[in-house]
Tab-separated table of C-alpha atoms in Angstrom:
chain	number	residue	atom	x	y	z
A	155	UNK	CA	194.402	223.075	-105.934
A	156	UNK	CA	197.734	222.137	-104.346
A	157	UNK	CA	196.564	223.347	-100.899
A	158	UNK	CA	193.307	221.408	-101.206
A	159	UNK	CA	195.140	218.155	-101.986
A	160	UNK	CA	197.769	218.559	-99.244
A	161	UNK	CA	195.294	219.636	-96.577
A	162	UNK	CA	193.087	216.658	-97.482
A	163	UNK	CA	195.997	214.228	-97.026
A	164	UNK	CA	196.856	215.775	-93.657
A	165	UNK	CA	193.240	215.554	-92.480
A	166	UNK	CA	193.060	211.882	-93.469
A	167	UNK	CA	196.300	211.116	-91.657
A	168	UNK	CA	195.440	212.966	-88.443
A	169	UNK	CA	191.848	211.706	-88.311
A	170	UNK	CA	193.142	208.137	-88.656
A	171	UNK	CA	195.817	208.684	-85.986
A	172	UNK	CA	193.255	210.059	-83.533
A	173	UNK	CA	190.730	207.320	-84.342
A	174	UNK	CA	188.039	209.620	-85.723
A	175	UNK	CA	185.284	207.967	-87.798
A	176	UNK	CA	185.829	207.782	-91.562
A	177	UNK	CA	182.372	209.205	-92.213
A	178	UNK	CA	183.317	212.443	-90.470
A	179	UNK	CA	186.559	212.632	-92.433
A	180	UNK	CA	184.676	212.111	-95.687
A	181	UNK	CA	182.197	214.885	-94.814
A	182	UNK	CA	185.029	217.316	-94.063
A	183	UNK	CA	186.808	216.453	-97.308
A	184	UNK	CA	183.634	216.888	-99.383
A	185	UNK	CA	182.614	220.202	-97.805
A	186	UNK	CA	182.937	223.249	-100.042
A	187	UNK	CA	183.770	221.353	-103.242
A	188	UNK	CA	182.074	223.957	-105.430
A	189	UNK	CA	184.561	226.674	-104.453
A	190	UNK	CA	188.210	225.641	-104.015
A	191	UNK	CA	189.061	228.635	-101.792
A	192	UNK	CA	186.179	227.879	-99.442
A	193	UNK	CA	187.221	224.236	-99.386
A	194	UNK	CA	190.816	225.115	-98.417
A	195	UNK	CA	189.618	227.585	-95.785
A	196	UNK	CA	187.337	224.949	-94.223
A	197	UNK	CA	190.104	222.355	-94.193
A	198	UNK	CA	192.669	224.729	-92.674
A	199	UNK	CA	190.143	225.744	-90.017
A	200	UNK	CA	189.309	222.080	-89.321
A	201	UNK	CA	193.005	221.268	-88.883
A	202	UNK	CA	193.446	224.165	-86.449
A	203	UNK	CA	190.283	223.544	-84.397
A	204	UNK	CA	190.185	219.756	-84.290
A	205	UNK	CA	193.861	218.744	-84.434
A	206	UNK	CA	195.750	221.899	-83.365
A	207	UNK	CA	197.674	221.666	-86.631
A	208	UNK	CA	198.832	224.766	-88.489
A	209	UNK	CA	198.696	223.970	-92.185
A	210	UNK	CA	200.813	226.914	-93.288
A	211	UNK	CA	203.694	226.244	-90.879
A	212	UNK	CA	203.319	222.445	-90.853
A	213	UNK	CA	203.298	222.264	-87.054
A	214	UNK	CA	201.284	219.813	-84.928
A	215	UNK	CA	200.789	221.399	-81.502
A	216	UNK	CA	199.829	219.814	-78.201
A	217	UNK	CA	196.848	222.095	-77.525
A	218	UNK	CA	195.170	225.341	-78.587
A	219	UNK	CA	197.396	227.469	-76.368
A	220	UNK	CA	200.529	225.916	-77.880
A	221	UNK	CA	199.098	226.488	-81.379
A	222	UNK	CA	198.453	230.185	-80.723
A	223	UNK	CA	201.901	230.742	-79.197
A	224	UNK	CA	203.763	228.974	-82.025
A	225	UNK	CA	201.638	229.905	-85.064
A	226	UNK	CA	199.468	232.869	-84.125
A	227	UNK	CA	195.773	233.172	-83.373
A	228	UNK	CA	194.610	232.724	-86.975
A	229	UNK	CA	195.860	232.106	-90.465
A	230	UNK	CA	195.136	234.321	-93.437
A	231	UNK	CA	195.321	233.246	-97.038
A	232	UNK	CA	195.972	235.762	-99.783
A	233	UNK	CA	193.582	235.816	-102.706
A	234	UNK	CA	194.886	234.034	-105.778
A	235	UNK	CA	194.925	237.371	-107.661
A	236	UNK	CA	197.384	238.905	-105.183
A	237	UNK	CA	200.928	239.127	-106.509
A	238	UNK	CA	203.499	237.453	-104.340
A	239	UNK	CA	207.070	238.105	-105.433
A	240	UNK	CA	208.708	235.160	-103.686
A	241	UNK	CA	205.835	232.696	-104.031
A	242	UNK	CA	208.117	229.968	-105.386
A	243	UNK	CA	210.443	230.276	-102.386
A	244	UNK	CA	207.492	230.156	-99.967
A	245	UNK	CA	205.986	227.147	-101.761
A	246	UNK	CA	209.307	225.321	-101.627
A	247	UNK	CA	209.681	225.978	-97.888
A	248	UNK	CA	206.052	224.974	-97.235
A	249	UNK	CA	206.507	221.733	-99.183
A	250	UNK	CA	209.619	221.001	-97.129
A	251	UNK	CA	207.716	221.511	-93.850
A	252	UNK	CA	204.855	219.282	-94.932
A	253	UNK	CA	207.209	216.595	-96.277
A	254	UNK	CA	208.824	216.501	-92.825
A	255	UNK	CA	205.366	215.913	-91.357
A	256	UNK	CA	204.554	213.177	-93.898
A	257	UNK	CA	207.969	211.545	-93.376
A	258	UNK	CA	207.078	210.681	-89.781
A	259	UNK	CA	206.278	206.998	-89.639
A	260	UNK	CA	203.660	207.538	-86.979
A	261	UNK	CA	201.848	210.638	-85.792
A	262	UNK	CA	202.429	210.745	-82.060
A	263	UNK	CA	199.155	211.233	-80.259
A	264	UNK	CA	199.401	212.526	-76.722
A	265	UNK	CA	198.187	209.894	-74.255
A	266	UNK	CA	194.839	210.619	-72.701
A	267	UNK	CA	195.322	211.585	-69.090
A	268	UNK	CA	192.717	211.047	-66.431
A	269	UNK	CA	192.329	213.672	-63.744
A	270	UNK	CA	193.504	212.734	-60.283
A	271	UNK	CA	190.785	212.583	-57.671
A	272	UNK	CA	190.381	210.826	-54.351
A	273	UNK	CA	187.038	209.607	-55.704
A	274	UNK	CA	188.694	207.740	-58.601
A	275	UNK	CA	191.042	204.789	-58.838
A	276	UNK	CA	193.954	204.212	-58.544
A	277	UNK	CA	194.527	207.174	-56.198
A	278	UNK	CA	191.623	206.290	-53.892
A	279	UNK	CA	192.834	202.796	-52.990
A	280	UNK	CA	196.470	203.920	-52.769
A	281	UNK	CA	195.508	206.727	-50.366
A	282	UNK	CA	193.380	204.448	-48.165
A	283	UNK	CA	196.242	201.927	-48.021
A	284	UNK	CA	198.736	204.676	-47.117
A	285	UNK	CA	196.518	206.016	-44.294
A	286	UNK	CA	196.023	202.498	-42.930
A	287	UNK	CA	199.761	201.866	-43.092
A	288	UNK	CA	200.503	205.066	-41.129
A	289	UNK	CA	197.718	204.411	-38.573
A	290	UNK	CA	197.913	202.233	-35.543
A	291	UNK	CA	194.735	200.476	-34.336
A	292	UNK	CA	195.156	200.458	-30.542
A	293	UNK	CA	191.698	199.444	-29.383
A	294	UNK	CA	188.071	199.531	-30.480
A	295	UNK	CA	187.328	203.064	-31.733
A	296	UNK	CA	190.920	204.141	-31.081
A	297	UNK	CA	193.353	204.885	-33.905
A	298	UNK	CA	196.719	206.630	-33.519
A	299	UNK	CA	198.472	208.615	-36.247
A	300	UNK	CA	202.061	207.384	-36.477
A	301	UNK	CA	203.210	210.704	-37.898
A	302	UNK	CA	202.049	213.019	-35.094
A	303	UNK	CA	200.702	210.621	-32.372
A	304	UNK	CA	197.187	212.111	-32.299
A	305	UNK	CA	194.364	209.700	-31.410
A	306	UNK	CA	191.049	209.388	-33.294
A	307	UNK	CA	187.891	207.328	-32.770
A	308	UNK	CA	187.533	206.020	-36.316
A	309	UNK	CA	189.350	205.422	-39.568
A	310	UNK	CA	187.168	208.052	-41.311
A	311	UNK	CA	188.381	210.681	-38.862
A	312	UNK	CA	191.933	209.472	-39.414
A	313	UNK	CA	191.584	210.006	-43.177
A	314	UNK	CA	190.222	213.525	-42.633
A	315	UNK	CA	193.138	214.216	-40.288
A	316	UNK	CA	195.655	213.087	-42.910
A	317	UNK	CA	194.058	215.329	-45.532
A	318	UNK	CA	194.214	218.312	-43.179
A	319	UNK	CA	197.454	217.829	-41.261
A	320	UNK	CA	199.512	215.683	-43.619
A	321	UNK	CA	198.461	216.881	-47.096
A	322	UNK	CA	202.076	216.574	-48.235
A	323	UNK	CA	201.654	212.798	-47.943
A	324	UNK	CA	198.771	212.928	-50.444
A	325	UNK	CA	200.978	214.903	-52.821
A	326	UNK	CA	203.650	212.195	-52.507
A	327	UNK	CA	201.161	209.358	-53.161
A	328	UNK	CA	199.626	211.280	-56.092
A	329	UNK	CA	203.094	211.835	-57.610
A	330	UNK	CA	203.753	208.081	-57.441
A	331	UNK	CA	200.424	207.365	-59.166
A	332	UNK	CA	201.143	209.946	-61.885
A	333	UNK	CA	204.586	208.445	-62.468
A	334	UNK	CA	203.123	204.946	-62.839
A	335	UNK	CA	200.251	205.998	-65.124
A	336	UNK	CA	202.574	208.126	-67.269
A	337	UNK	CA	204.968	205.208	-67.672
A	338	UNK	CA	202.073	202.891	-68.567
A	339	UNK	CA	200.723	205.435	-71.084
A	340	UNK	CA	204.174	205.791	-72.651
A	341	UNK	CA	204.608	202.059	-73.128
A	342	UNK	CA	201.049	201.793	-74.478
A	343	UNK	CA	201.840	204.547	-77.014
A	344	UNK	CA	205.055	202.758	-78.049
A	345	UNK	CA	203.161	200.157	-80.030
A	346	UNK	CA	202.731	200.074	-83.762
A	347	UNK	CA	204.786	201.143	-86.757
A	348	UNK	CA	208.261	202.378	-85.974
A	349	UNK	CA	208.406	200.893	-82.477
A	350	UNK	CA	209.152	197.275	-83.352
């Protein structure tokens, strides 16, 4: 009964932190009510699969790989009939781990990152601006690369040249974009309880 109550509180807290609909949370909490062991098993599995949270070690992981490396590939619960000599000690330690989790004022949710692609903003416009900055328009249909002095007949060819010959420049521009978006995501995440 204790595990069912605690796992339910954790599910409510994590679902709210991740912005999951209340209806889904209610369905998870009501599942398996006829058998308490089944209910606990479903909740522990839900926490592992949906939130990468290990109920028995009280650890919120960043992804599935982190969860497996820190807590193992699965969790096994002993049947209630099994005798556990130091059950009180384990329960006390488990309560301490979960109280640490509940003591956090805010569950930190990793910012959603968008993949970098030359087809998506802001990298696309930053790359085009960089190529134009490092190109010299000498005459109609004549563009010179300022980095290696090669001449091309159009800006499209110049962009292809930069991708082939000066790919390190794209890496530099992409690193700047990642730095800016990471900083923006950090400051966006620093809103709410505990950050005032």
